[in-house]
Short mmCIF file of C-alpha atoms in Angstrom, two decimals:
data_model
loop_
_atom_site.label_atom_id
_atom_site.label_comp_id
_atom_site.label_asym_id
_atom_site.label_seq_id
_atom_site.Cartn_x
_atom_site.Cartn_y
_atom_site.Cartn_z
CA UNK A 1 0.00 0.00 0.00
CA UNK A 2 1.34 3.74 -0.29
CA UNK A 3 -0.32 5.37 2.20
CA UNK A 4 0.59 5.91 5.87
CA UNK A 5 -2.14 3.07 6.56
CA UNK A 6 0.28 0.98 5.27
CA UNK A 7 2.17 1.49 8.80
CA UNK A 8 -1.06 0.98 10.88
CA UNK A 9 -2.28 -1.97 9.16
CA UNK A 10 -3.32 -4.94 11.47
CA UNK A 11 -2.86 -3.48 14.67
CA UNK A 12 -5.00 -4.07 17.75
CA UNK A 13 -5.05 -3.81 21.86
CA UNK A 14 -7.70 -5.94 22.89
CA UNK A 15 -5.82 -7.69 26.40
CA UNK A 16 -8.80 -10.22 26.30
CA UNK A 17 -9.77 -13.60 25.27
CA UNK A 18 -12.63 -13.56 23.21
CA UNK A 19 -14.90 -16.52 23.45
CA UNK A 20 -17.63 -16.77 20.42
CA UNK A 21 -19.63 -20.05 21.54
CA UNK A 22 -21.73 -21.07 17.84
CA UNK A 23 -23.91 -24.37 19.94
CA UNK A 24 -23.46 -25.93 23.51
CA UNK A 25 -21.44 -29.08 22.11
CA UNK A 26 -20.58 -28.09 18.52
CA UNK A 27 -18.56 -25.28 16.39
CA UNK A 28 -16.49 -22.86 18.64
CA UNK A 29 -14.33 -20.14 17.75
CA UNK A 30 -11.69 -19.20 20.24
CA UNK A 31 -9.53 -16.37 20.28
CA UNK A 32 -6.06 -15.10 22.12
CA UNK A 33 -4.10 -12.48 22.15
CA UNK A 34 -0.38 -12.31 22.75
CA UNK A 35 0.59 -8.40 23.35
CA UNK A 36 3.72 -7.50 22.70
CA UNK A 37 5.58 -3.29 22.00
CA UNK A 38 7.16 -1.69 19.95
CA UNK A 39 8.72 1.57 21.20
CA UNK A 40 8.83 4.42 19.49
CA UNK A 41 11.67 7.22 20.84
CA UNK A 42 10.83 10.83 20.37
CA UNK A 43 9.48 13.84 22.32
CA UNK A 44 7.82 15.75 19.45
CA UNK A 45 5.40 14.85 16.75
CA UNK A 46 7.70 15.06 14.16
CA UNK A 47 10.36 12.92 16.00
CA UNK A 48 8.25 10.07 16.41
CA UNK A 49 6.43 9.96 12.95
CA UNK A 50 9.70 10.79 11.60
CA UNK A 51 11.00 7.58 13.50
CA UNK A 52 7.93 5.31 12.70
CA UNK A 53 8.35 6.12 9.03
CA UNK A 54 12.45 4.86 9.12
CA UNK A 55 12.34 2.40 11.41
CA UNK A 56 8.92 0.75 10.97
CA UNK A 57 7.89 -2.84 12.70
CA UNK A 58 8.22 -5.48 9.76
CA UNK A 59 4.84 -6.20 9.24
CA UNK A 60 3.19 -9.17 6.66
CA UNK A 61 2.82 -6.34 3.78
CA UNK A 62 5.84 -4.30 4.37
CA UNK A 63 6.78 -1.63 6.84
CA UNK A 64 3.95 -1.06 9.74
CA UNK A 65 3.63 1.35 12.74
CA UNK A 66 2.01 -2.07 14.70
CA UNK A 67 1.45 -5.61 13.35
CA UNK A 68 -1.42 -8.08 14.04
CA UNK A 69 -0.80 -11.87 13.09
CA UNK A 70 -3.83 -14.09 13.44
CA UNK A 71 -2.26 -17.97 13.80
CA UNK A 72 -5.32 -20.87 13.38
CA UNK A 73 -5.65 -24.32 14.44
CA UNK A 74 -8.25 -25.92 12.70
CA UNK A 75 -10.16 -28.70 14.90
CA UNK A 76 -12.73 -31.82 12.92
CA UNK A 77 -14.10 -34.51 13.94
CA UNK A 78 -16.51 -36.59 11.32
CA UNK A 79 -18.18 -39.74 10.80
CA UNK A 80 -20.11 -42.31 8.32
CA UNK A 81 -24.06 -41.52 8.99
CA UNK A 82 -25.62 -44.08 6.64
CA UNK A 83 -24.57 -43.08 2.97
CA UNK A 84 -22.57 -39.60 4.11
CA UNK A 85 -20.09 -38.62 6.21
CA UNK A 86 -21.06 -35.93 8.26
CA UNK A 87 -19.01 -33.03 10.67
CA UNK A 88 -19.25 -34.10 13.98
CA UNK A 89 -17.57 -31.17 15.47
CA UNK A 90 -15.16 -28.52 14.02
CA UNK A 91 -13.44 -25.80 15.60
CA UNK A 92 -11.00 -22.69 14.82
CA UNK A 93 -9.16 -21.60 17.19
CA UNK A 94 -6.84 -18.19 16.73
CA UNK A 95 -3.83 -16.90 18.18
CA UNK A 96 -3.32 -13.20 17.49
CA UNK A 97 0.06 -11.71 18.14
CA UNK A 98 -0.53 -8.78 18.70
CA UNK A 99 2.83 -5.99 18.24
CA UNK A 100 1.54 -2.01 19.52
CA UNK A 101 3.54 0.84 19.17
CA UNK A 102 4.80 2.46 22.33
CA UNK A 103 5.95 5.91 23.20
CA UNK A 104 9.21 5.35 24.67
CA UNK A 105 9.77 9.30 26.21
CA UNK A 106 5.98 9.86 26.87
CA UNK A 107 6.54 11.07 30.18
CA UNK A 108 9.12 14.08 28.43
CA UNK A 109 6.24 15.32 25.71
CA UNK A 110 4.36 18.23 26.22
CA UNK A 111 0.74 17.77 26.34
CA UNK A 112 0.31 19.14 23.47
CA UNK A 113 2.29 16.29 21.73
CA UNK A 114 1.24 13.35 24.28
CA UNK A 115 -2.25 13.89 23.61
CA UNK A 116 -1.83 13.86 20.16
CA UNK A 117 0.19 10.63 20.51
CA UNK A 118 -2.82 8.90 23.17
CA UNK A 119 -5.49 10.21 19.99
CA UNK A 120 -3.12 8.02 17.14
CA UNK A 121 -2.83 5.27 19.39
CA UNK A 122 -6.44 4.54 19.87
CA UNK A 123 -7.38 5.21 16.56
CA UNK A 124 -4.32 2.69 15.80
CA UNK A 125 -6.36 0.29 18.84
CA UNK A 126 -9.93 0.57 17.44
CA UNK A 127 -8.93 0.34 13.80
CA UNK A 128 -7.51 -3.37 14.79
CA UNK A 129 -10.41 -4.46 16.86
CA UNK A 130 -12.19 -3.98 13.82
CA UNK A 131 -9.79 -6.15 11.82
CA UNK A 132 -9.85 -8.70 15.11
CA UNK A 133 -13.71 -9.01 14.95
CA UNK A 134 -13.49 -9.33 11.37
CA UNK A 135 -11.13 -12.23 11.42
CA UNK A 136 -13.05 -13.81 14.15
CA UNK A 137 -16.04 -13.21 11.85
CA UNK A 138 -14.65 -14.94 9.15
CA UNK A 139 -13.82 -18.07 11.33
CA UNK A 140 -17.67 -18.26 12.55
CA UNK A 141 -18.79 -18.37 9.18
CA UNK A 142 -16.43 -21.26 7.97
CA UNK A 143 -17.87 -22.94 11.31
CA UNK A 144 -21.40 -22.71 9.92
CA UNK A 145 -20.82 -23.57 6.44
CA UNK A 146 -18.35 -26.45 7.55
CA UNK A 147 -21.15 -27.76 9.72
CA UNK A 148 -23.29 -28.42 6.91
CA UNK A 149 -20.95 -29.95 4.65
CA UNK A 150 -21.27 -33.54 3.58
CA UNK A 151 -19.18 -36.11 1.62
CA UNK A 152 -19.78 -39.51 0.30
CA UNK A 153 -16.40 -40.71 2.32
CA UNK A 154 -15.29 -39.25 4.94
CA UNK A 155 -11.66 -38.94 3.59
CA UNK A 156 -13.58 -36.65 1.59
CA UNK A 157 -14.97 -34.69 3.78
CA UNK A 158 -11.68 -34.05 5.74
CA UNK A 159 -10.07 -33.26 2.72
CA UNK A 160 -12.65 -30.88 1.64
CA UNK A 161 -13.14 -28.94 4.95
CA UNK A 162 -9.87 -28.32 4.82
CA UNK A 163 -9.44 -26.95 1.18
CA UNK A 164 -12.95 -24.96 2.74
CA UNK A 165 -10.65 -23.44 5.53
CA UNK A 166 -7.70 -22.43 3.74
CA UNK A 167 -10.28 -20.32 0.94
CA UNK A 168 -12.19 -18.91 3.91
CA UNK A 169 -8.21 -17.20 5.54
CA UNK A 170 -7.45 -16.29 2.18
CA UNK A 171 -11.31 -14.44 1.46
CA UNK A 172 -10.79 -13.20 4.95
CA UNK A 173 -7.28 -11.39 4.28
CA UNK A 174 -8.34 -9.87 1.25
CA UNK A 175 -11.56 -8.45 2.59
CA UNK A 176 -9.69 -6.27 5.25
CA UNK A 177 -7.97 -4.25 2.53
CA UNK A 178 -11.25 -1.94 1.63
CA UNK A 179 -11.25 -1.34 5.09
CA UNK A 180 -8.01 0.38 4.76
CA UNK A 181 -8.30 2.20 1.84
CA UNK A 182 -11.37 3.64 3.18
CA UNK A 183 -9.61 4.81 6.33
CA UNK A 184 -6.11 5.99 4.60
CA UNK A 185 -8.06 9.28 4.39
CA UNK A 186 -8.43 9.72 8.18
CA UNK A 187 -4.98 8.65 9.07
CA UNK A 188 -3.77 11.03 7.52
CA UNK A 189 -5.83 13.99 9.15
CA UNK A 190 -5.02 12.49 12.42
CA UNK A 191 -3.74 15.53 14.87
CA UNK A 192 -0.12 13.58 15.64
CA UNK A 193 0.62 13.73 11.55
CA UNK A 194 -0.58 17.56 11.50
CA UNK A 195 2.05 18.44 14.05
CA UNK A 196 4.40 16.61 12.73
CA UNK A 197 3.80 18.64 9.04
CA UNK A 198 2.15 15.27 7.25
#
């Protein structure tokens, strides 16, 4: 991407687990999150843009002011039910590692510039959780669809849900990108970029 989006893509600060229960014994989605910095030296806006922009976190799509990587385990159980085989139980499970950007010399900035800095980072924090509930709304709907998917063997089957799971991540990724284009605008408007002559 070519905008400074490009840097905030895939962030997020949700500290929780996120538990999305789809029936009392079948289909879960689980989520974690594993939190982890990166710090970002500077006492004025332009100092820490200025060091974001050379010294970016290496995200998935190039250089990124935070990262989120979403890591899935996949869980099915089927069996023969007269002519088909049938899902028994499936289950995603994700691991997001989770990589936020923080102000190493916050204490030092004005107010000015550390309120600026608090206004980018939860913009940077509520722009993931979108991306984090999307991902986790991807894996629900795989759950359903998986649910209802029948084979004539249940080698089949397995082999199918599978192919079913690795098209639903790759749908998934590519339908956070309008997302992003649509907020490249407001980045870019965002008080901390102002100051800092962006």
């Amino acid at each position: 991407m070519g905008t400074l989006l490009t840097w905030l893509r895939r962030t997020s600060a949700i500290a929780v687990c996120l538990v999305a229960v789809l029936s009392p014994a079948l289909a879960e989605v689980l989520s974690s999150v594993e939190n982890r910095t990166h710090r970002v030296p500077g006492t004025t806006a332009r100092a820490v843009v200025n060091h974001m922009l050379r010294h970016p976190f290496p995200g998935d799509h190039g250089g990124a002011f935070a990262n989120i990587r979403p890591h899935y385990r996949l869980s099915l159980d089927v069996a023969d039910r007269g002519r088909l085989c049938r899902v028994e139980d499936v289950g995603v499970s994700i691991r997001f590692v989770v990589t936020l950007p923080v102000a190493a010399d916050r204490a030092r900035m004005s107010g000015k510039v550390r309120s600026a800095w608090d206004d980018f980072a939860k913009f940077a924090r509520l722009h993931e959780e979108r991306h984090m509930q999307s991902y986790l709304s991807c894996a629900r709907a795989f759950v359903a669809k998986a649910r209802a998917t029948t084979a004539t063997t249940c080698g089949e089957l397995r082999s199918e849900v599978r192919q079913m799971f690795s098209e639903s991540k790759r749908s998934c990724e590519a339908r956070q990108a309008p997302f992003d284009r649509q907020q490249s605008r407001a980045v870019r408007n965002l008080r901390l970029f102002n100051m800092a002559g962006y």
